[in-house]
Tab-separated table of C-alpha atoms in Angstrom:
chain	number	residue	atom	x	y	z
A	1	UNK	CA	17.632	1.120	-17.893
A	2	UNK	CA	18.506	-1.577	-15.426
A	3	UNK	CA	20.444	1.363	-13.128
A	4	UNK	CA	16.746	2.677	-12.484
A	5	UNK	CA	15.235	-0.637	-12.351
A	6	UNK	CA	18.065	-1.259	-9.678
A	7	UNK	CA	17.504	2.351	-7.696
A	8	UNK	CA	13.856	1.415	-7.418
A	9	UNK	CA	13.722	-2.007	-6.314
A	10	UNK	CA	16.708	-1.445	-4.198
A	11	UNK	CA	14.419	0.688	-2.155
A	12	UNK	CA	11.968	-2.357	-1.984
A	13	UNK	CA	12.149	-3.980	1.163
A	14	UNK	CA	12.041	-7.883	-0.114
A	15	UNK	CA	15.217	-7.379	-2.058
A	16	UNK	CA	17.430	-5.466	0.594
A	17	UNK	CA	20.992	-6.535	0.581
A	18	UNK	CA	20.627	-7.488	-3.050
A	19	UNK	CA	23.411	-6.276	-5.804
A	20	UNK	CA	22.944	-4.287	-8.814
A	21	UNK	CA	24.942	-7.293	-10.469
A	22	UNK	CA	23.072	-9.879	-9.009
A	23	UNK	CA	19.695	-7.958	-10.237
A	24	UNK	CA	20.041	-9.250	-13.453
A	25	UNK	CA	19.652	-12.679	-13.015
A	26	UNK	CA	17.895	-13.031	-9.995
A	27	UNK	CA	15.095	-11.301	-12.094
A	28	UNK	CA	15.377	-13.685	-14.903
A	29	UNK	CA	15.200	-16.985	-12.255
A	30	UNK	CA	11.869	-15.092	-10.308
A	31	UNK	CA	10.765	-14.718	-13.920
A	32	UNK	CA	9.293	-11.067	-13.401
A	33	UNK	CA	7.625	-9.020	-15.482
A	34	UNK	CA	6.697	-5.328	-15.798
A	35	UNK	CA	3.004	-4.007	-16.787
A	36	UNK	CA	1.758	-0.674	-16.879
A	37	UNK	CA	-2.087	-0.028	-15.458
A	38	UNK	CA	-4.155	2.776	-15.636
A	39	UNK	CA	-6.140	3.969	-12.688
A	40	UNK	CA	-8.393	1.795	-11.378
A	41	UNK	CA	-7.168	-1.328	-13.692
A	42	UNK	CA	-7.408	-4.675	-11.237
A	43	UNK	CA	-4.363	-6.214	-10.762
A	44	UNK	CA	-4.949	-9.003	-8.775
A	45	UNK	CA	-8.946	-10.237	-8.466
A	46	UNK	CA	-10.429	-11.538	-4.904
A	47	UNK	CA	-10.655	-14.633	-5.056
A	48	UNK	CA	-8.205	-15.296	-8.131
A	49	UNK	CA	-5.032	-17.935	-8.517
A	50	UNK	CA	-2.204	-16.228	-6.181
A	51	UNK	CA	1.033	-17.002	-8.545
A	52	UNK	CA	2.645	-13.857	-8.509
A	53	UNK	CA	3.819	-11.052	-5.901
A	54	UNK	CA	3.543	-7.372	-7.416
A	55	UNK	CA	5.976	-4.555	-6.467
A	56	UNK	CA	5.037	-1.164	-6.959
A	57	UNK	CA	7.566	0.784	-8.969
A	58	UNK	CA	5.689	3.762	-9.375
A	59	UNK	CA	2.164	5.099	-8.631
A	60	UNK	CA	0.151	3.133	-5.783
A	61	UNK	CA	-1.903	0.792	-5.466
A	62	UNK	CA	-4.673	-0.050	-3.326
A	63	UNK	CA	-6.014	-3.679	-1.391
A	64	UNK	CA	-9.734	-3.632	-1.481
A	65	UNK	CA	-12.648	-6.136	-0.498
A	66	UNK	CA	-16.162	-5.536	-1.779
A	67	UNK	CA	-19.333	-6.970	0.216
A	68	UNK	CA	-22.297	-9.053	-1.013
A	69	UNK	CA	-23.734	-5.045	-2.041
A	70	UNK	CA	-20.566	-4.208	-3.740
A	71	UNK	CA	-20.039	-1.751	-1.090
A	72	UNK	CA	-15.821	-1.481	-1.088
A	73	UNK	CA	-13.826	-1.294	1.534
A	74	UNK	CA	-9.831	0.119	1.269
A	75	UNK	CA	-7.644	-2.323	3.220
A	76	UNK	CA	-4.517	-0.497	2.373
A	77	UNK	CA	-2.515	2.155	0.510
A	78	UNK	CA	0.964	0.492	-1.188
A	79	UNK	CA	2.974	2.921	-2.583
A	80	UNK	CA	6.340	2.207	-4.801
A	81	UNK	CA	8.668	0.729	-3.556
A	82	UNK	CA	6.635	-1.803	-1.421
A	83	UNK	CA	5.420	-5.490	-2.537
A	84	UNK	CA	2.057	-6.763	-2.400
A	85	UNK	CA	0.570	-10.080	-1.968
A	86	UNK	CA	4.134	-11.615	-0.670
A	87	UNK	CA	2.057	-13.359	2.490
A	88	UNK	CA	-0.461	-15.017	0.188
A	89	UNK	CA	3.119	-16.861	-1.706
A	90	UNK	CA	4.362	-18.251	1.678
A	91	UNK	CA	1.666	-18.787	3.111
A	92	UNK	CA	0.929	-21.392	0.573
A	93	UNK	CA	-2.663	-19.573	-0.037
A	94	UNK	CA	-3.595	-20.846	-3.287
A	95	UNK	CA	-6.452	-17.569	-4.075
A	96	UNK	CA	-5.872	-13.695	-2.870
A	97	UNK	CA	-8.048	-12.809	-0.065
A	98	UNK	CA	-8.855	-9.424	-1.534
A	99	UNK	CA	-8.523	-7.551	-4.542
A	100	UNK	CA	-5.528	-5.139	-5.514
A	101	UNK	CA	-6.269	-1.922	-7.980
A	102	UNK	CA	-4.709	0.801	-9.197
A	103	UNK	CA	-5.152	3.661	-7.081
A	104	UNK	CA	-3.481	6.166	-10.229
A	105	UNK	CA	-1.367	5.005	-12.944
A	106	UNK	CA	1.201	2.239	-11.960
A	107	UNK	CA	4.320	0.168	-12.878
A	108	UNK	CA	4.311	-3.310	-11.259
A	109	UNK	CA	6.727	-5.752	-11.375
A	110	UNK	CA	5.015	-9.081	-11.409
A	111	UNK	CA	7.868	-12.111	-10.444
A	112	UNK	CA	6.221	-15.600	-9.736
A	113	UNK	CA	5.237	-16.433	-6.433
A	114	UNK	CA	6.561	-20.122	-6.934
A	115	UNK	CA	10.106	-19.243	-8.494
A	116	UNK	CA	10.535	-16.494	-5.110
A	117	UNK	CA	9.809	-19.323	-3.327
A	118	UNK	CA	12.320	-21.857	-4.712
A	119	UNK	CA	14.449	-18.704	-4.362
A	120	UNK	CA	14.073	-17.995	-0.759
A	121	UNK	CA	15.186	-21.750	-0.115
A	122	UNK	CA	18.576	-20.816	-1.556
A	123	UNK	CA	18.836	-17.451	-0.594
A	124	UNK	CA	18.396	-16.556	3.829
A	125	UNK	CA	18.480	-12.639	2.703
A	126	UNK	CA	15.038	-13.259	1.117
A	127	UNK	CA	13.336	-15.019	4.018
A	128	UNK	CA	15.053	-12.447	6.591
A	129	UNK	CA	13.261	-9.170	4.408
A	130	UNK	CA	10.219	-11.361	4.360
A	131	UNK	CA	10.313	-11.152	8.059
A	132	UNK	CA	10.767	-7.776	8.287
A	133	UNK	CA	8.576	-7.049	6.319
A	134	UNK	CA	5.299	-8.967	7.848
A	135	UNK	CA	6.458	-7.083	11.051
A	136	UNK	CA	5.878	-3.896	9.789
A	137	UNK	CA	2.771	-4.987	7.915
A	138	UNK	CA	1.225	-6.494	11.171
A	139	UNK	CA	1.721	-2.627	12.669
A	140	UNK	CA	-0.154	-1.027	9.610
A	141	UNK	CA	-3.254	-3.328	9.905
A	142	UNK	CA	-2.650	-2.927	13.601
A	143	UNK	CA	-3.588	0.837	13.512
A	144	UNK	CA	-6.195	0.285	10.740
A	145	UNK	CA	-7.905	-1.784	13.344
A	146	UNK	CA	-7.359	0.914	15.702
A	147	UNK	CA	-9.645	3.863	13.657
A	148	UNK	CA	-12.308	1.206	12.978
A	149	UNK	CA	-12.820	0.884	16.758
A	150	UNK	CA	-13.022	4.466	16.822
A	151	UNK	CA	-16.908	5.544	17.610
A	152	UNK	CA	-17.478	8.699	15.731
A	153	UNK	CA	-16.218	10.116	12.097
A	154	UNK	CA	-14.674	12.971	13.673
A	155	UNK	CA	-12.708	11.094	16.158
A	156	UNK	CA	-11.352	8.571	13.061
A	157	UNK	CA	-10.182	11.532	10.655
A	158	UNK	CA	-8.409	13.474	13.775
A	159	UNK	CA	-6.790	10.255	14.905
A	160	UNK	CA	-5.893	9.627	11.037
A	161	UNK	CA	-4.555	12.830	10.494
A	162	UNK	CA	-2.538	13.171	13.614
A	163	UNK	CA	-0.835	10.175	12.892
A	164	UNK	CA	-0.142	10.954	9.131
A	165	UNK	CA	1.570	14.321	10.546
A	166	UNK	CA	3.698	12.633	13.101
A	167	UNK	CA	4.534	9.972	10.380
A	168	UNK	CA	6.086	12.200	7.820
A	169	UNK	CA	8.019	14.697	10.583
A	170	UNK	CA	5.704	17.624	9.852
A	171	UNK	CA	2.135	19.546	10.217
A	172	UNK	CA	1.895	19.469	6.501
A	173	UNK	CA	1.432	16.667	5.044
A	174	UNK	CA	-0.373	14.477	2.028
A	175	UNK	CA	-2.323	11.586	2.533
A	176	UNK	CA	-2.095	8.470	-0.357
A	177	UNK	CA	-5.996	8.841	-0.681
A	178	UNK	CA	-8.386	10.892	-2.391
A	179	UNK	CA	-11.832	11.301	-0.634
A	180	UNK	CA	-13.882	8.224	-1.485
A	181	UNK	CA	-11.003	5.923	-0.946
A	182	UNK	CA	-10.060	7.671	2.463
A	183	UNK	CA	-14.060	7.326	3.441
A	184	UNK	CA	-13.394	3.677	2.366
A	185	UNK	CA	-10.338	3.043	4.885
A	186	UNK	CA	-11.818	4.680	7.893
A	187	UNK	CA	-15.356	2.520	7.405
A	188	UNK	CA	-16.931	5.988	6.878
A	189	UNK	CA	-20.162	7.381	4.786
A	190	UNK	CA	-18.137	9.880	1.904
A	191	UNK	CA	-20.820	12.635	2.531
A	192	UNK	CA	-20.390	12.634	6.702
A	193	UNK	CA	-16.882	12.089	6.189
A	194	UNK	CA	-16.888	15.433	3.878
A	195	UNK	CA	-18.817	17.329	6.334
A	196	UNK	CA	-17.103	16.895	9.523
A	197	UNK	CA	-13.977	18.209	7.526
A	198	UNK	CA	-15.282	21.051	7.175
A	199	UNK	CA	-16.428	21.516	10.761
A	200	UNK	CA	-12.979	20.567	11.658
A	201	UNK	CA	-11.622	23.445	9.350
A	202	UNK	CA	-14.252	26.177	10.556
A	203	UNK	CA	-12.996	25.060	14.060
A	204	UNK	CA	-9.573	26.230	12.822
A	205	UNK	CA	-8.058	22.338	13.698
A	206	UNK	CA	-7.073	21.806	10.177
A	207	UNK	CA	-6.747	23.026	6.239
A	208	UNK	CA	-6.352	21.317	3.547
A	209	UNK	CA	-6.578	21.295	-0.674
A	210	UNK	CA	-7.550	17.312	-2.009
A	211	UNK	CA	-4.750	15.229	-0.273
A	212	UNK	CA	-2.691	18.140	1.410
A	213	UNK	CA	-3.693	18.791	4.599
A	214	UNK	CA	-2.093	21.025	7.364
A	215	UNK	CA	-2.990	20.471	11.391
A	216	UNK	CA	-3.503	23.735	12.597
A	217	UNK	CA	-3.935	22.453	16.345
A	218	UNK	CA	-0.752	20.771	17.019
């Protein structure tokens, strides 16, 4: 059991470098514990006390804000093994500035914020995957920013897509989101956002089947 715990978190960028014998205890000190939620389960609420970091050890999960309408808006896909929430515990940011759900059923790992802290002051390996970490963050909400500046739907889902296929090495591909919660990251209407896929298929650009999708024009 604590082999697999070990293969997954080991994969997790906050606890590079650490040992599958120092695992074990580190986990008891950070005081962590495992829950299960079903899709669409909240996690952490907007606005609520920020004393824990979650790490996704399977499933995904995704960072949402909801306006004064209760319109939502998908700030980011986390998939296992990533953390969540890690710059709201060093920060010193005593509530989360959005809300974290469950995009399909997911194992987190919930250690306390305060006890990785206290950790972090003993151990430089934490604070230097912290680091690393908020640097590659900082480049994901850079090129969120980037499709939201984009003018039209069209434009967003082709600049989207071309940069999920370059990602992952290949014209096939699958995307983390299904069609509401992809309309929510792009700042899109569901309905347009549906339609100009389809122009984009009749125009032979692109196929796709829910989240696979193949770019026919690269």
């Amino acid at each position: 059991m604590m082999k697999i715990l070990f293969d997954k978190l080991n994969a997790c960028p906050l606890f590079a470098g650490i040992t599958a014998q120092e695992l074990p205890d580190l986990l008891k000190r950070l005081e962590a514990v495992t829950i299960v939620y079903e899709k669409n389960a909240v996690i952490f609420w907007e606005g609520g006390r920020a004393n824990a970091i979650g790490i996704v050890l399977s499933g995904g999960v995704h960072v949402v804000r909801e306006d004064c309408g209760g319109n939502r808006s998908v700030l980011a896909q986390i998939d296992a093994p990533q953390p969540f929430g890690e710059a709201c515990a060093f920060a010193g940011i005593d509530c989360f500035p959005a809300g974290v759900i469950a995009a399909c059923r997911s194992e987190v790992m919930l250690p306390s914020a305060q006890k990785m802290l206290d950790e972090s002051e003993d151990d430089p390996r934490i604070i230097q995957n912290l680091l690393r970490l908020i640097a590659r963050k900082n480049l994901m909400l850079k090129e969120k920013v980037e499709y939201l500046s984009i003018r039209t739907t069209k434009e967003k889902l082709m600049a989207y897509l071309v940069a999920q296929a370059k990602a992952q090495g290949s014209s096939r591909f699958t995307i983390p989101f299904d069609r509401q919660a992809l309309a929510d990251y792009l700042g899109v209407e569901r309905s347009a956002m549906s339609a100009e896929l389809g122009k984009l298929r009749a125009e032979g650009k692109i196929d796709f089947k829910r989240n696979y999708f193949e770019m026919l024009c690269l």
